[in-house]
PDB file of C-alpha atoms in Angstrom:
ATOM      1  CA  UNK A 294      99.070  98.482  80.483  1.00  0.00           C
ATOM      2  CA  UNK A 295      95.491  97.525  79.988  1.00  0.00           C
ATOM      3  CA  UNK A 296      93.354  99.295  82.814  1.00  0.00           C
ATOM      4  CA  UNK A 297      89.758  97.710  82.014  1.00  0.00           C
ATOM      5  CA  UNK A 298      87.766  96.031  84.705  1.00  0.00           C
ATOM      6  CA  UNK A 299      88.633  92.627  83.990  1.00  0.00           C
ATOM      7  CA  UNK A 300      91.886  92.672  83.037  1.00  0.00           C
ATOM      8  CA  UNK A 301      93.306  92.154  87.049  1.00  0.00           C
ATOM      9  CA  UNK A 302      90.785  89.519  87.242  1.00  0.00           C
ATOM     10  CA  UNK A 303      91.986  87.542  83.817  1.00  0.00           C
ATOM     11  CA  UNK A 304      96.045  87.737  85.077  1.00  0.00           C
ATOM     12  CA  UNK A 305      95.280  86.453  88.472  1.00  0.00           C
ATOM     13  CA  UNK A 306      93.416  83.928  86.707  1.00  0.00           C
ATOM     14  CA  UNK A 307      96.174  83.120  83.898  1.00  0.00           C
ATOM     15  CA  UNK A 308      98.296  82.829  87.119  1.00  0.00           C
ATOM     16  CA  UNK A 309      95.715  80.181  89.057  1.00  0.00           C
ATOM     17  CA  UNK A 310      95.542  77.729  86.211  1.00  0.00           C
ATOM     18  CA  UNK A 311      99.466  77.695  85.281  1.00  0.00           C
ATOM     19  CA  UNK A 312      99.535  76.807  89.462  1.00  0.00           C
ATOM     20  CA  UNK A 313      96.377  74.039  88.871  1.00  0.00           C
ATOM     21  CA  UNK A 314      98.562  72.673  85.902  1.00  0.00           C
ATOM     22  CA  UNK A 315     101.648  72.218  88.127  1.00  0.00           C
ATOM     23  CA  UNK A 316      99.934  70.776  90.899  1.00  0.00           C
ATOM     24  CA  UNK A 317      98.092  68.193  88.533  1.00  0.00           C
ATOM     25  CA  UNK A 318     101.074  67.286  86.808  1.00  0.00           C
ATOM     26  CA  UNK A 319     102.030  66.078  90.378  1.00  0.00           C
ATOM     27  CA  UNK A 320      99.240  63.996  91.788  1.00  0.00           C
ATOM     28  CA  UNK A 321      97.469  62.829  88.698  1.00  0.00           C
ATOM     29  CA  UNK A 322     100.500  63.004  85.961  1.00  0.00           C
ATOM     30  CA  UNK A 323     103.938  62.260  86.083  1.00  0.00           C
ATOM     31  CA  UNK A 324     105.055  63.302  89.785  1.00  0.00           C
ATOM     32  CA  UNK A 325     102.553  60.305  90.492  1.00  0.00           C
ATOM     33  CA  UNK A 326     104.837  57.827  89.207  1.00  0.00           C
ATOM     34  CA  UNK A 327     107.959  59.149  91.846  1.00  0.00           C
ATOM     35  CA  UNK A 328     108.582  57.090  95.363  1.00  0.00           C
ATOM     36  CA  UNK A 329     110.230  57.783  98.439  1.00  0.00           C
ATOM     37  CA  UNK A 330     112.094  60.941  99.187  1.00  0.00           C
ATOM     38  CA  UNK A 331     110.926  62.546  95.438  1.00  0.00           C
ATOM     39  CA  UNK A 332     107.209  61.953  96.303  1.00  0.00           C
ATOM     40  CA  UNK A 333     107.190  63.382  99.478  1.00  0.00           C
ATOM     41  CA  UNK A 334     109.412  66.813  98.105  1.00  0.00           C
ATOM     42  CA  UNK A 335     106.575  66.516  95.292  1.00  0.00           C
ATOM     43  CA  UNK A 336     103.954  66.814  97.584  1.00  0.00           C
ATOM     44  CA  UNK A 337     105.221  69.702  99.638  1.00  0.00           C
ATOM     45  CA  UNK A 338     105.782  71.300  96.552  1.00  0.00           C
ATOM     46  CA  UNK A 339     101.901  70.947  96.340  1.00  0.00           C
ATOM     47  CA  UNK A 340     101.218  71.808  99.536  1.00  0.00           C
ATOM     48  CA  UNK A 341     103.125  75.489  98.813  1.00  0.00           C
ATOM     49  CA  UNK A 342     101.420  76.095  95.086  1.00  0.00           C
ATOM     50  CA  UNK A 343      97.847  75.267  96.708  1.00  0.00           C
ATOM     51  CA  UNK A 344      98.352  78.199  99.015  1.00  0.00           C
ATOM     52  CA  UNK A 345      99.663  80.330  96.564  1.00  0.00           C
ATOM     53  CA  UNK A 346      96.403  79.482  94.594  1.00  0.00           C
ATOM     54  CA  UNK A 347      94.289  80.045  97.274  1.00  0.00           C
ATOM     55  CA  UNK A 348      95.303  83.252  97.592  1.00  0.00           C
ATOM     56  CA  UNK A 349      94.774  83.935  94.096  1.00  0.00           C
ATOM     57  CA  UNK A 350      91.325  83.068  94.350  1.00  0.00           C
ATOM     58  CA  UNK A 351      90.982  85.528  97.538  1.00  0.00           C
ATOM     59  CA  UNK A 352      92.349  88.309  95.143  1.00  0.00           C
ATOM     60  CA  UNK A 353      89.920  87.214  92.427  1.00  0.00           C
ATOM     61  CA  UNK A 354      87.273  87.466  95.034  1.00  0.00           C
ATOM     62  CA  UNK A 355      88.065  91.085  95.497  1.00  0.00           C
ATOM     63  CA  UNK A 356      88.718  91.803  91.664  1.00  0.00           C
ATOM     64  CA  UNK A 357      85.286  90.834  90.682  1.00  0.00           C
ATOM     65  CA  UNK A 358      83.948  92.890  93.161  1.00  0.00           C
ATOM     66  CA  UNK A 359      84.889  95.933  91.242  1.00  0.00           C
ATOM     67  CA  UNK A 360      83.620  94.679  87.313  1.00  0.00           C
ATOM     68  CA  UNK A 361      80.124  95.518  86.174  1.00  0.00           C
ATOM     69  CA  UNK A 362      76.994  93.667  86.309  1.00  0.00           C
ATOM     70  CA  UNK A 363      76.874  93.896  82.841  1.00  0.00           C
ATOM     71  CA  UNK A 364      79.756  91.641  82.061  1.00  0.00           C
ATOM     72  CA  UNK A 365      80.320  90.046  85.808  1.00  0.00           C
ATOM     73  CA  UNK A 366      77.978  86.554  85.202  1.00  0.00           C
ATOM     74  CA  UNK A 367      80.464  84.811  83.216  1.00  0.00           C
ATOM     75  CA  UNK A 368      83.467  85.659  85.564  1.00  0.00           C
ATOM     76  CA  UNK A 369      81.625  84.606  88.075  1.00  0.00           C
ATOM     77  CA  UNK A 370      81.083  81.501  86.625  1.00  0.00           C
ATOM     78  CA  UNK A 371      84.642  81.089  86.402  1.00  0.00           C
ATOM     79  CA  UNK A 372      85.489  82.332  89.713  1.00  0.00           C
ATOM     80  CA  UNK A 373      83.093  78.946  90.622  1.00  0.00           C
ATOM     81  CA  UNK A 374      85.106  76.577  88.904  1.00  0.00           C
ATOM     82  CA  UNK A 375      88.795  78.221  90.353  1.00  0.00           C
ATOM     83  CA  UNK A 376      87.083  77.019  93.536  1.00  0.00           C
ATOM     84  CA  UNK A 377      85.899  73.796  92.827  1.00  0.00           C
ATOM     85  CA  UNK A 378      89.159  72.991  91.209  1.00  0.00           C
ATOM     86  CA  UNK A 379      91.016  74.420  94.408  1.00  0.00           C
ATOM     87  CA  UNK A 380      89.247  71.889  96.440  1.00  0.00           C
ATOM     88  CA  UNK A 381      89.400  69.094  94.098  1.00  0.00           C
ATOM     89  CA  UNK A 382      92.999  69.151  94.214  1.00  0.00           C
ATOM     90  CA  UNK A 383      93.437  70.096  98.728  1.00  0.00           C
ATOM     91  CA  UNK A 384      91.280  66.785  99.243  1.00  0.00           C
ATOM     92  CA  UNK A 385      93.854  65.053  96.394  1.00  0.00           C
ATOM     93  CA  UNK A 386      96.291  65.884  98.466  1.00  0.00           C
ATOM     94  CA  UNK A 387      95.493  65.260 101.630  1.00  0.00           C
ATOM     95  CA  UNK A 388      94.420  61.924 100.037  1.00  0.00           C
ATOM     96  CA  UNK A 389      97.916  61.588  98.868  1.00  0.00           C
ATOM     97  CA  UNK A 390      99.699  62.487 102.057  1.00  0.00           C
ATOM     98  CA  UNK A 391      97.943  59.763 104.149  1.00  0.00           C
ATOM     99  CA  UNK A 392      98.896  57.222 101.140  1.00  0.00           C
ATOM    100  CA  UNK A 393     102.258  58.029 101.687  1.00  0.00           C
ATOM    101  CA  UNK A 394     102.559  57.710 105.263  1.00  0.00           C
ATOM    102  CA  UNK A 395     101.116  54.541 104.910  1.00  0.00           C
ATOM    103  CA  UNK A 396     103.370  53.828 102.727  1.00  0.00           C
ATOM    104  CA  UNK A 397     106.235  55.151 104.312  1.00  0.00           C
ATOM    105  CA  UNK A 398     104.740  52.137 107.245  1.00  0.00           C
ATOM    106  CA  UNK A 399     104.531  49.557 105.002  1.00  0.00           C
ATOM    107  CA  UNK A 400     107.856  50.125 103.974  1.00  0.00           C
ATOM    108  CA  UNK A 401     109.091  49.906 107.620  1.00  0.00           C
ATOM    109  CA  UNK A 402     107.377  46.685 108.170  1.00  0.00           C
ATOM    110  CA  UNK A 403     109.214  45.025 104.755  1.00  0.00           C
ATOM    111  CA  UNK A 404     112.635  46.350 106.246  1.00  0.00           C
ATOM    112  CA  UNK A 405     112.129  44.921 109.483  1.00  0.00           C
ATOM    113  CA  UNK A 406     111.207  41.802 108.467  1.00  0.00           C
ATOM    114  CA  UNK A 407     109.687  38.675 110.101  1.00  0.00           C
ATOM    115  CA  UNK A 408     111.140  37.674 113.309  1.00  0.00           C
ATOM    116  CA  UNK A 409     112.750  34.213 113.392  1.00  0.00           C
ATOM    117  CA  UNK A 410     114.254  34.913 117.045  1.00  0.00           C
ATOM    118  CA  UNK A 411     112.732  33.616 120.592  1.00  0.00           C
ATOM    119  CA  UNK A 412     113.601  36.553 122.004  1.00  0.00           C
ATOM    120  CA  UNK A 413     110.502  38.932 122.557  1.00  0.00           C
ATOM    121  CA  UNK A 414     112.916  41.874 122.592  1.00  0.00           C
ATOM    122  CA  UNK A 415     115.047  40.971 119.355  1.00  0.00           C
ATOM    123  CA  UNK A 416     115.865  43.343 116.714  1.00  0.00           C
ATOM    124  CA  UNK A 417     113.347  42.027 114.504  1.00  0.00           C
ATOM    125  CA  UNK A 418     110.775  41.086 116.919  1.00  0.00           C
ATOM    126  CA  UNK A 419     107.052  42.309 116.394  1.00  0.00           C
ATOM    127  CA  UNK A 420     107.622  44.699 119.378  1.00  0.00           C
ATOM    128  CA  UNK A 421     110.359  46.439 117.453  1.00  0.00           C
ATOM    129  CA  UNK A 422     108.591  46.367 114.127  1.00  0.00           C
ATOM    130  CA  UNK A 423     105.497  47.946 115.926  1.00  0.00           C
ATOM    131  CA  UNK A 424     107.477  50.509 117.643  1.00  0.00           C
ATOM    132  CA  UNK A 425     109.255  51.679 114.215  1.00  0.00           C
ATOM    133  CA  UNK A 426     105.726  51.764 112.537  1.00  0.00           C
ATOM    134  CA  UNK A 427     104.435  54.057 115.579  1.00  0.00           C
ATOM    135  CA  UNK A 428     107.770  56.632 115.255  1.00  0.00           C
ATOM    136  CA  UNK A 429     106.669  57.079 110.994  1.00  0.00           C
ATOM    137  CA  UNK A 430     103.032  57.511 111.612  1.00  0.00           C
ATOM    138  CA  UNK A 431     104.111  60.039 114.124  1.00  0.00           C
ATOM    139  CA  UNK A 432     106.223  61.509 112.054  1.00  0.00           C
ATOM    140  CA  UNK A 433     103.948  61.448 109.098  1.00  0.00           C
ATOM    141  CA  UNK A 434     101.565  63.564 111.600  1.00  0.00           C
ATOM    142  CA  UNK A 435     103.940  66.208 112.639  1.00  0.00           C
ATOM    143  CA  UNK A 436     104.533  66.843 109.023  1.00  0.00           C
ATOM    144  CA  UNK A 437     100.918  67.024 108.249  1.00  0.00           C
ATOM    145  CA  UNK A 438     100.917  69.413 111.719  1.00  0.00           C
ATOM    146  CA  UNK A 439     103.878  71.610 110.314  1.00  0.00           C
ATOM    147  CA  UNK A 440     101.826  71.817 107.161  1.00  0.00           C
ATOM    148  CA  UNK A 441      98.930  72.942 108.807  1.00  0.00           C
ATOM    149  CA  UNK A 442     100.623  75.290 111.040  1.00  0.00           C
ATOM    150  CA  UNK A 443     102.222  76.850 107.184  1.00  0.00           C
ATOM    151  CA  UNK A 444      99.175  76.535 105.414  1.00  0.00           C
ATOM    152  CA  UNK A 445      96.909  78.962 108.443  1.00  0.00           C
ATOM    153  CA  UNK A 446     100.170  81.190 109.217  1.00  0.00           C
ATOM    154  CA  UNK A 447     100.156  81.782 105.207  1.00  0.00           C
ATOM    155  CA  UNK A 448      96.209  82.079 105.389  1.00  0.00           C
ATOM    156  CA  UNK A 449      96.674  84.979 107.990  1.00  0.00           C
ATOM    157  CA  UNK A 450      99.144  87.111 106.040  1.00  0.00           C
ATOM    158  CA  UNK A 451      97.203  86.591 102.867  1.00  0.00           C
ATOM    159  CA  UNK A 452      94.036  87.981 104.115  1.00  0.00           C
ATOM    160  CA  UNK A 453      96.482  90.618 105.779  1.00  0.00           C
ATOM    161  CA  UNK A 454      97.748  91.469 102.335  1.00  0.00           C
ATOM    162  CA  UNK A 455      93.949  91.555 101.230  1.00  0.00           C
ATOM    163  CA  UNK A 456      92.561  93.914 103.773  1.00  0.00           C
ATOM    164  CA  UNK A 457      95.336  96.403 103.048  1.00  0.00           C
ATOM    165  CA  UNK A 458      95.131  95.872  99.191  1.00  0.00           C
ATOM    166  CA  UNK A 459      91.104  96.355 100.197  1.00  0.00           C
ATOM    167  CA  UNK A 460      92.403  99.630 102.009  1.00  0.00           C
ATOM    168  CA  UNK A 461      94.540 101.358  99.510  1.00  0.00           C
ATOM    169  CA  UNK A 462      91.447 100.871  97.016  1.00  0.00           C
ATOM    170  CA  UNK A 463      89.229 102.393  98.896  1.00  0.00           C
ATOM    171  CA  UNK A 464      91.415 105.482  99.230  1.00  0.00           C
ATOM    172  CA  UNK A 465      92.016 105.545  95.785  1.00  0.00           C
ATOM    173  CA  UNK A 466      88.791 105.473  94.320  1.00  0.00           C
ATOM    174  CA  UNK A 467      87.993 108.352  97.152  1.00  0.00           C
ATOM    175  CA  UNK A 468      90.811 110.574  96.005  1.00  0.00           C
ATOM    176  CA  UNK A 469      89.246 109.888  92.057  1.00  0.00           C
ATOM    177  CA  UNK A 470      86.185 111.105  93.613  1.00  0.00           C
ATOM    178  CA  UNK A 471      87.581 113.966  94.918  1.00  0.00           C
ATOM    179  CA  UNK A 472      89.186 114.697  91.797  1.00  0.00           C
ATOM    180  CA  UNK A 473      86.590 114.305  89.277  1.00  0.00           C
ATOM    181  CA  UNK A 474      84.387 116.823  92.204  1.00  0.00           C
ATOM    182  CA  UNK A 475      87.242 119.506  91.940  1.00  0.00           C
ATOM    183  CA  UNK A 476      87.139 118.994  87.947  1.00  0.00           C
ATOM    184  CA  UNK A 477      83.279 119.916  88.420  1.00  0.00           C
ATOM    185  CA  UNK A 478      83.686 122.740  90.781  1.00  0.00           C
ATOM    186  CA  UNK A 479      86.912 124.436  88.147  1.00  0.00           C
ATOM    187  CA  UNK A 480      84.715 123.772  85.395  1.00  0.00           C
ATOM    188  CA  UNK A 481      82.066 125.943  86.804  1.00  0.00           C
ATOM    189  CA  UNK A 482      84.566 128.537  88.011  1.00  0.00           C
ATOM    190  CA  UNK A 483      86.079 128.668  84.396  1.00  0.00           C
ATOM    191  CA  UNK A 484      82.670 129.060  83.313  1.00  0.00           C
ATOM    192  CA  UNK A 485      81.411 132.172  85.834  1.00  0.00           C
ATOM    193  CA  UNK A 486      84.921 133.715  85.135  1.00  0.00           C
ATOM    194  CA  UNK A 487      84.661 133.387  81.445  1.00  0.00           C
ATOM    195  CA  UNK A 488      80.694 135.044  81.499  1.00  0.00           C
ATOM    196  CA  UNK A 489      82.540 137.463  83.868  1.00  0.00           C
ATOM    197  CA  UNK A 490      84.882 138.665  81.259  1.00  0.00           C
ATOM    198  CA  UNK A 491      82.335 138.845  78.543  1.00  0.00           C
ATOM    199  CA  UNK A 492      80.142 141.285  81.173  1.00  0.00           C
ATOM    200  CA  UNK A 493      83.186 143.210  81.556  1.00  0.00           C
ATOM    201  CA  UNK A 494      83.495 143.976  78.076  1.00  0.00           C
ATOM    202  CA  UNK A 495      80.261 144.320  77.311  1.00  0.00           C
ATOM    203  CA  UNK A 496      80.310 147.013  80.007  1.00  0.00           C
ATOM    204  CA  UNK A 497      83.253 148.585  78.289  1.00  0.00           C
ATOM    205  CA  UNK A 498      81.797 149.101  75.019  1.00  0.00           C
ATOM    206  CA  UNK A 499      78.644 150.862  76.162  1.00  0.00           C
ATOM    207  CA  UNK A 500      80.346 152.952  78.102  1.00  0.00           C
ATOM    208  CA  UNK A 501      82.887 153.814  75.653  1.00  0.00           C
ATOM    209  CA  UNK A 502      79.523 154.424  73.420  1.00  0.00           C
ATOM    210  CA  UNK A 503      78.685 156.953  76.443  1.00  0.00           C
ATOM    211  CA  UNK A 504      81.686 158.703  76.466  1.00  0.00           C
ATOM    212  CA  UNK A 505      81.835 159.139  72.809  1.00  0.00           C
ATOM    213  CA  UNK A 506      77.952 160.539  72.805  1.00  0.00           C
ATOM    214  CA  UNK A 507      79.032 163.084  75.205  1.00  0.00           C
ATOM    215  CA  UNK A 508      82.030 163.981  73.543  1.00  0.00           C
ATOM    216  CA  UNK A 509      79.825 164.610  70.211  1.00  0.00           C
ATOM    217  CA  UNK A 510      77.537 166.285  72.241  1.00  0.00           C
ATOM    218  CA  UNK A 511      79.526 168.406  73.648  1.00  0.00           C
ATOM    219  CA  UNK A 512      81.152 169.110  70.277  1.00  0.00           C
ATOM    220  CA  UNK A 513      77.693 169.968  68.879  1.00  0.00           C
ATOM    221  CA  UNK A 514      76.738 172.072  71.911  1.00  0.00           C
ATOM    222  CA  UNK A 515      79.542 174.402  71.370  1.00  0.00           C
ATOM    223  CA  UNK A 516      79.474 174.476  67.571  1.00  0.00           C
ATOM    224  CA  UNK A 517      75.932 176.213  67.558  1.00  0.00           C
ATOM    225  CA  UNK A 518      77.433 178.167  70.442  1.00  0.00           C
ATOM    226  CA  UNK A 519      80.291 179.739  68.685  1.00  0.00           C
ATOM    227  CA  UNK A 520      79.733 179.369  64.943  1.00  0.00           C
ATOM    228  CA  UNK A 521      75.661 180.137  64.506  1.00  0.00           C
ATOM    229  CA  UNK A 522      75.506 183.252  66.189  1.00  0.00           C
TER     230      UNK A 522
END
């Protein structure tokens, strides 16, 4: 697995742009082109991968945190545009939510159709067109409520995830620390015990240089003793 800098930074990206591509494909491609019931799944569908991509960008926040200054300008520069593309596509589709309530209205008005009756209370009467167009803008606006409501709950457990991610990082890199410290510290204990040893027999030899000067001594003391009388 590749363990440079950058390469968190480039998967969470890889990851934000297949999302970007999905959620274009819906309000500027093909999903444009649905009605009714498929538009609206279509757009929740966005609403869900634009939080997922914001909270790649929060992660590619933190990742380029930890890549050098040497190389960090040009991922910055792309960090940029994962932003400006993430907003592009939140005001798309907020765009595209109010055009389909509206439509959604529209389409309420057609059904109901123009009243013909004297009665102010008919079926099709203005009063009852009106009060069907209030009940799908309301509608429309507790969906765009519940949305909401998803979108900050999901906000709040992403930066949750974050802060503990930001956590267990910080204890890692303080355990490396304390690692490559202890490295230093055995290093130099390696090296006192090694200039240890070669004391020790240093020591050895002279003194087995001592003992075998006395011995010859000794020897020659008592040679002249016995044998040159």
């Amino acid at each position: 697995m590749d363990q440079t800098p950058t390469s968190l930074f480039d998967a969470y990206e890889q990851d934000f742009k297949h999302l970007i591509s999905s959620i274009s494909d819906k309000l500027e491609g093909n999903g444009r082109n649905q009605v009714g019931e498929q538009r609206k799944a279509a757009l929740r569908k966005v609403e869900i991968e634009l939080d997922e991509a914001d909270d790649i960008v929060s992660q590619l926040e933190v990742e380029i945190q930890g890549i050098p200054q040497s190389v960090k300008q040009p991922y910055a520069a792309r960090l940029k545009q994962a932003k400006a593309d993430l907003t592009k596509y939140k005001k798309l589709s907020k765009e595209q939510h109010s055009q389909a309530a509206r439509s959604d209205l529209l389409s309420s008005y057609n059904r109901a159709g123009a009243s013909n009756s004297d009665d102010p209370y008919g079926e099709n009467s203005d009063r009852t067109r009106l009060l069907a167009g209030t009940e799908t803008l309301n509608d429309g606006s507790r969906r765009i409520a519940e949305s909401t409501s998803l979108a900050l709950e999901t906000e709040n457990h992403g930066a949750d995830i974050l802060r503990t991610l930001r956590g267990q990082r910080e204890q890692i890199e303080n355990s490396r620390n304390m690692l490559n410290s202890a490295d230093t510290h055995i290093d130099r204990a390696s090296g006192t015990l090694k200039g240890m040893i070669r004391q020790m027999h240093k020591q050895r030899f002279i003194l087995s240089g001592i003992g075998v000067f006395f011995v010859v001594l000794v020897l020659t003391i008592l040679y002249f003793k016995l044998f040159r009388r």
